CSV table of C-alpha atoms in Angstrom, one decimal:
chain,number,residue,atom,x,y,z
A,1,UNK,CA,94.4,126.6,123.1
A,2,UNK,CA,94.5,125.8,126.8
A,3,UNK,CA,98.1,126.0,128.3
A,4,UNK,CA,98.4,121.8,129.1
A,5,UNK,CA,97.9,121.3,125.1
A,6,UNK,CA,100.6,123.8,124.4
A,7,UNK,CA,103.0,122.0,127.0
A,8,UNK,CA,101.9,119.0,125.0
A,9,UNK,CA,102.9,120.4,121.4
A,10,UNK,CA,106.1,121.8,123.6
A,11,UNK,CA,106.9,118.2,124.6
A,12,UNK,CA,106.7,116.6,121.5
A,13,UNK,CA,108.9,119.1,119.7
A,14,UNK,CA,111.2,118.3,122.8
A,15,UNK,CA,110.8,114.5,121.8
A,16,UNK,CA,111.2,115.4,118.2
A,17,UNK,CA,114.8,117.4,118.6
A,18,UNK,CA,115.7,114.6,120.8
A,19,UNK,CA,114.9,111.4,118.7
A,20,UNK,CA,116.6,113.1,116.0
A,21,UNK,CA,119.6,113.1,118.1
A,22,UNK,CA,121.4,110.6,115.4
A,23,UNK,CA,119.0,111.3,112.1
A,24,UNK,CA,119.9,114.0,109.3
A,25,UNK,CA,121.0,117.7,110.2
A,26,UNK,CA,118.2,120.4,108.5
A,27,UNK,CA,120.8,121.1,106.3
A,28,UNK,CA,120.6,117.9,104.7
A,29,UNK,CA,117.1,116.4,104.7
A,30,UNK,CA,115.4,120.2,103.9
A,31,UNK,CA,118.4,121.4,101.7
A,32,UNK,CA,116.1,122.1,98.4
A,33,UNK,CA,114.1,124.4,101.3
A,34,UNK,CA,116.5,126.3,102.0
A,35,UNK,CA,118.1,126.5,98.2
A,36,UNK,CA,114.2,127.6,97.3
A,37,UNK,CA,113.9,129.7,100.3
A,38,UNK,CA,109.9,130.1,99.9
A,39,UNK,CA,108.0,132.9,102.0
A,40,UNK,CA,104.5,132.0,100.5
A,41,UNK,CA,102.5,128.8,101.0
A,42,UNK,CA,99.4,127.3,99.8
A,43,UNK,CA,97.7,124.8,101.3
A,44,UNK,CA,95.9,122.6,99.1
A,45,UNK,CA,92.3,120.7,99.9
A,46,UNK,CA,93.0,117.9,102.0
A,47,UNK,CA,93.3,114.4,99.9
A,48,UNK,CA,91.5,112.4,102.3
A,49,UNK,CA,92.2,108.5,100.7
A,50,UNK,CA,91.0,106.4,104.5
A,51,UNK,CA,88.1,104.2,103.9
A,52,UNK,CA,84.9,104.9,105.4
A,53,UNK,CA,82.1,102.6,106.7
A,54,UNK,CA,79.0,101.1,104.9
A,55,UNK,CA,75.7,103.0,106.7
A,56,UNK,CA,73.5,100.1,107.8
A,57,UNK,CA,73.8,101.0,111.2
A,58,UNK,CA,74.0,104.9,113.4
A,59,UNK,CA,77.2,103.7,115.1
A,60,UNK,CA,78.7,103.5,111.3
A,61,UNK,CA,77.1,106.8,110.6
A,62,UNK,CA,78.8,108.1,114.1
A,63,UNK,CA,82.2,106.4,112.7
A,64,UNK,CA,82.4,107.9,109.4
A,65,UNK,CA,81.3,111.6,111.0
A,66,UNK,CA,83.9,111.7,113.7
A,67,UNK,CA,86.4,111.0,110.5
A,68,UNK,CA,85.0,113.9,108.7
A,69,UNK,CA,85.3,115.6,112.0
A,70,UNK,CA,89.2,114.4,112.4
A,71,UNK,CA,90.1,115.3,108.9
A,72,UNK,CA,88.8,118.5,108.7
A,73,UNK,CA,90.8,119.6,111.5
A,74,UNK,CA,93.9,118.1,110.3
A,75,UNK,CA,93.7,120.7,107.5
A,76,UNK,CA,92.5,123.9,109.7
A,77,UNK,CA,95.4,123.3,111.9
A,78,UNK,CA,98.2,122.8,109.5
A,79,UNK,CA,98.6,126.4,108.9
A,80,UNK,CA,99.1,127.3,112.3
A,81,UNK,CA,103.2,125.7,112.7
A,82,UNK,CA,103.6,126.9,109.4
A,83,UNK,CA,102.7,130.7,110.4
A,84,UNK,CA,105.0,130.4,113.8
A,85,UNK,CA,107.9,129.1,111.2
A,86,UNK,CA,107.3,132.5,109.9
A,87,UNK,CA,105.6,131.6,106.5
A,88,UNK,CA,103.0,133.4,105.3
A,89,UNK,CA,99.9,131.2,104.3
A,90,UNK,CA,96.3,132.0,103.1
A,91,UNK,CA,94.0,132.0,105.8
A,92,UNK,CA,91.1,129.7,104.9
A,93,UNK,CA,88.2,131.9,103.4
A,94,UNK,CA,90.9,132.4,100.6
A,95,UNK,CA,92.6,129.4,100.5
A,96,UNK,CA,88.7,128.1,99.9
A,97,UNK,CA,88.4,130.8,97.5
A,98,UNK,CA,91.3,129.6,95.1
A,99,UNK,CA,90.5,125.8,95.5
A,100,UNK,CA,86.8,127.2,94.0
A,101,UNK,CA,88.9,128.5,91.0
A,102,UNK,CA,90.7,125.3,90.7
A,103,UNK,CA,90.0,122.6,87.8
A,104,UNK,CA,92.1,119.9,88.4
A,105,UNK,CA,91.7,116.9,90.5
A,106,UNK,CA,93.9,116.9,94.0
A,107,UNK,CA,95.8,113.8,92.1
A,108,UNK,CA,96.8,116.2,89.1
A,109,UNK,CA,97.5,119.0,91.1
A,110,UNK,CA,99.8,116.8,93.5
A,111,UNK,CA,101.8,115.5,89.9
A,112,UNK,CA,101.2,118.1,87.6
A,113,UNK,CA,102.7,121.7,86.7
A,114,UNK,CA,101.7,124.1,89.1
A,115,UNK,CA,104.0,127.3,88.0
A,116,UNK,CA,100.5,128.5,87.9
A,117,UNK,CA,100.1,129.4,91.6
A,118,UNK,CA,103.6,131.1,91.1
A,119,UNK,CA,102.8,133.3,88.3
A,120,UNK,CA,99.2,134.0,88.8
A,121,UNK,CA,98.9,134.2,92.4
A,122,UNK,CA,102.1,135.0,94.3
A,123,UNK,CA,102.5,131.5,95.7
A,124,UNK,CA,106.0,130.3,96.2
A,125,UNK,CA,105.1,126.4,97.3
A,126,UNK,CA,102.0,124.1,97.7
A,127,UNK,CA,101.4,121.9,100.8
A,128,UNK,CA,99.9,118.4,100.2
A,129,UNK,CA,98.2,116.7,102.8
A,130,UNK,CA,96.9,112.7,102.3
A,131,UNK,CA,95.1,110.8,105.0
A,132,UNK,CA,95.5,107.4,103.9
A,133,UNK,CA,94.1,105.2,106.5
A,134,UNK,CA,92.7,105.6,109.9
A,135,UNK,CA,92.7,102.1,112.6
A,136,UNK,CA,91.4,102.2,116.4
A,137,UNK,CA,91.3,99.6,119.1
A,138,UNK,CA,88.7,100.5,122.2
A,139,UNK,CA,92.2,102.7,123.8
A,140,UNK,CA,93.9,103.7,120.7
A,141,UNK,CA,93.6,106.0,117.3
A,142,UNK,CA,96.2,105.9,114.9
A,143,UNK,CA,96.2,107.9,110.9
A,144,UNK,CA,98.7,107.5,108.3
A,145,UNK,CA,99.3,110.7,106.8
A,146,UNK,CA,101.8,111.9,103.9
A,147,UNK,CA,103.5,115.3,103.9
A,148,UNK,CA,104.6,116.4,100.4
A,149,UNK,CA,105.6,120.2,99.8
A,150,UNK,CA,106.3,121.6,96.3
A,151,UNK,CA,107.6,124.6,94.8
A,152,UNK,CA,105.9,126.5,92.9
A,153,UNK,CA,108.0,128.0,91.0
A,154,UNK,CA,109.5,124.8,89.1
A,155,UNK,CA,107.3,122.2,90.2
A,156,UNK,CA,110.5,120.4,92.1
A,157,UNK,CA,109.9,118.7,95.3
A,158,UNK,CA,110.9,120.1,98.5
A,159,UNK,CA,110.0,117.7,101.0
A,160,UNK,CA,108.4,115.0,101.9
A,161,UNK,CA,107.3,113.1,104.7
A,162,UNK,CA,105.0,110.3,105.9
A,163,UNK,CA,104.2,109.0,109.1
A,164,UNK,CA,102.0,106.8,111.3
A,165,UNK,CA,100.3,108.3,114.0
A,166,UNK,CA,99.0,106.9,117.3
A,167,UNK,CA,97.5,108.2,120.2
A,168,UNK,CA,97.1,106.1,123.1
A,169,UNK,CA,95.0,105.9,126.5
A,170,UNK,CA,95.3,104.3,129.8
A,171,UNK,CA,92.6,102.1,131.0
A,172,UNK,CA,90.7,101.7,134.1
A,173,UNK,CA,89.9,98.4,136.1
A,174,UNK,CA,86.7,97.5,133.9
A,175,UNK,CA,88.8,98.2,130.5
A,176,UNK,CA,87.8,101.8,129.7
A,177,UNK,CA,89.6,104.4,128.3
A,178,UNK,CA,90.9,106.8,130.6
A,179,UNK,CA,90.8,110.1,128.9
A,180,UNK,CA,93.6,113.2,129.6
A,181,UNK,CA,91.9,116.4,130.9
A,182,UNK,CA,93.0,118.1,127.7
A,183,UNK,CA,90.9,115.2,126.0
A,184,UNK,CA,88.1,116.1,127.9
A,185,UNK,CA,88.2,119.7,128.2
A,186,UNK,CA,88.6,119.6,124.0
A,187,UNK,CA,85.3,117.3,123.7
A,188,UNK,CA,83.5,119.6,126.2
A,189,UNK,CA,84.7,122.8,124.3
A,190,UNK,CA,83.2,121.6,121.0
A,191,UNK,CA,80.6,119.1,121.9
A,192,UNK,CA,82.3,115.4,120.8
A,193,UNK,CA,82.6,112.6,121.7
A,194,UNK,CA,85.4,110.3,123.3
A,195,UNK,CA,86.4,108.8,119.6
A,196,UNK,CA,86.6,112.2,117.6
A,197,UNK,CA,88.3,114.6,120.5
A,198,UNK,CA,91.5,111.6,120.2
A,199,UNK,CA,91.4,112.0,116.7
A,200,UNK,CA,91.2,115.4,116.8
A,201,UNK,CA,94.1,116.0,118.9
A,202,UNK,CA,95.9,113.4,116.9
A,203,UNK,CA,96.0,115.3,114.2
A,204,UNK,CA,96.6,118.4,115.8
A,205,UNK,CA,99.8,117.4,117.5
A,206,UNK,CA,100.6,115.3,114.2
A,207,UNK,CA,100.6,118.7,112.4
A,208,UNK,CA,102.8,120.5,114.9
A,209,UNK,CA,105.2,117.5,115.1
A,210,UNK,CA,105.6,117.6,111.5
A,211,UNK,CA,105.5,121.4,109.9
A,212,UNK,CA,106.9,122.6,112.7
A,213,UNK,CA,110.1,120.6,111.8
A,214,UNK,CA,110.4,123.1,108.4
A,215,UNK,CA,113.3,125.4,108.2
A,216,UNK,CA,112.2,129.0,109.4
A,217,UNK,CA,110.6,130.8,106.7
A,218,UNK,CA,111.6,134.6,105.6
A,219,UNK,CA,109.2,136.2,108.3
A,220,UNK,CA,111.0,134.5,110.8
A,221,UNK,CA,114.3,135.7,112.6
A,222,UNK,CA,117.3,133.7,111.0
A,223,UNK,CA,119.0,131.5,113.3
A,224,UNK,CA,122.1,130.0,111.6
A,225,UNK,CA,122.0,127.3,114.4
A,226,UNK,CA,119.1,125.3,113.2
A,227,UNK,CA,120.3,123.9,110.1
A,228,UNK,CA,122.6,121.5,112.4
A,229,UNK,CA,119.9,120.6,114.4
A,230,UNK,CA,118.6,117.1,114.0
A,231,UNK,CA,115.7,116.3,111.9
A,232,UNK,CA,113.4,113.5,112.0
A,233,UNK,CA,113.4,110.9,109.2
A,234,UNK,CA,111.4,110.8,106.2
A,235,UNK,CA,109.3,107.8,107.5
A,236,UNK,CA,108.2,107.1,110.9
A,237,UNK,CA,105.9,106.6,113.8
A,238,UNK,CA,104.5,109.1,116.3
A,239,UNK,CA,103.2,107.5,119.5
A,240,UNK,CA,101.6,109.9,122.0
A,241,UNK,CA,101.4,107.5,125.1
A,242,UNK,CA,99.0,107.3,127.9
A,243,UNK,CA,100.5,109.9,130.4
A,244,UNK,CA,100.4,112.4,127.3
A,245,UNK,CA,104.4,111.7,126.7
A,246,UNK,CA,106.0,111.9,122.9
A,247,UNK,CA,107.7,108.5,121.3
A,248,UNK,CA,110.0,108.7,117.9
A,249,UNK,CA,110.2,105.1,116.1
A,250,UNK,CA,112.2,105.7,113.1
A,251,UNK,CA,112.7,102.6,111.5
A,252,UNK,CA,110.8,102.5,108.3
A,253,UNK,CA,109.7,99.3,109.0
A,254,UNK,CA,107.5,100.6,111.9
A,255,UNK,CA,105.3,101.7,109.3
């Protein structure tokens, strides 16, 4: 990761503390986390729900890949805030390995008991991640995803979050889209186009913005301050904004 995405992620966890100036402590909105106290996480195969395109022409072929594209890195890069909380999570050969293994439906396995992953393979809560929906105008990419982490070891809920994404991009005098130079150093590194490297880094940040907000797991060093820091609500909207800057709307309604 190049060191201008990194200041990015930095400034939206910057943006993040600070919108949450008014909102819940830790303490409150993540206080079955820290009763559970979990060390292990699973992360279970994305639940991707956004509609795709009917094929009658290549750009809806192009449409529907760069959403595969998108989606798949929303799951490879969830791991990575939940690893610098200090959690320890599967890396993905195994996590792959286990969904194999796994006979339910991502609906069941969202609802159902799960004491399994507890008892059988040392798993102390499961991540679910749902794309709902996915919306772009010519200079803008937004995703509605939903956050839900459960224990493992009674089934009980221990948080939840959902929020609407957008990334944004400035135009120039004919209308176009005026990518960052993160945006286009990411589609030169792996070989995409305008549409998929904004999702892409959508999700990325997204994923950062969010699971970074978790309490520090057990491999992490305890900092008694954070559980009075603020958090951000359990619904709202990201907006990363032309110049690369984070915004916080946190009315419910914004979604």
């Amino acid at each position: 990761m190049k060191a201008t995405t990194r200041g990015l992620i930095a400034t939206a966890l910057m943006a993040m503390l600070a919108a949450g100036c008014s909102g819940d402590k830790k303490m409150v909105k993540y206080g079955e986390v820290y009763r559970d106290h979990p060390a292990t996480l699973y992360i279970a195969p994305l639940d991707d729900r956004s509609e795709r395109r009917a094929v009658r022409t290549m750009e809806d072929s192009a449409y529907n890949a760069s959403l595969d594209v998108a989606t798949r890195q929303l799951y490879l890069t969830a791991s990575s805030p939940l690893v610098r909380k200090g959690y320890y999570v599967p890396g993905p050969l195994t996590s792959a390995q286990m969904a194999s293994t796994e006979t339910r439906t991502l609906k069941q396995l969202r609802n159902d008991n799960i004491t399994d992953y507890y008892d059988d393979l040392g798993m102390e809560a499961v991540l679910f991640i749902e794309v709902m929906e996915w919306n772009n105008t010519h200079n803008s990419w937004t995703v509605e995803v939903d956050y839900k982490l459960r224990s493992a070891r009674h089934g009980g809920e221990l948080m939840h979050t959902r929020v609407r994404a957008t990334k944004m991009l400035g135009t120039d005098f004919k209308g176009n889209p005026k990518p960052l130079a993160d945006d286009e150093a990411f589609a030169k590194k792996y070989g995409c186009d305008l549409h998929t490297a904004q999702r892409c880094r959508l999700v990325e940040i997204l994923n950062q913005f969010v699971l970074g907000d978790l309490p520090s797991g057990q491999r992490a060093r305890g900092n008694n301050v954070e559980r009075y820091v603020s958090s951000h609500p359990e619904y709202f909207a990201l907006h990363i904004t032309p110049d690369g800057s984070v915004m916080v709307l946190k009315n419910e309604e914004d979604l």
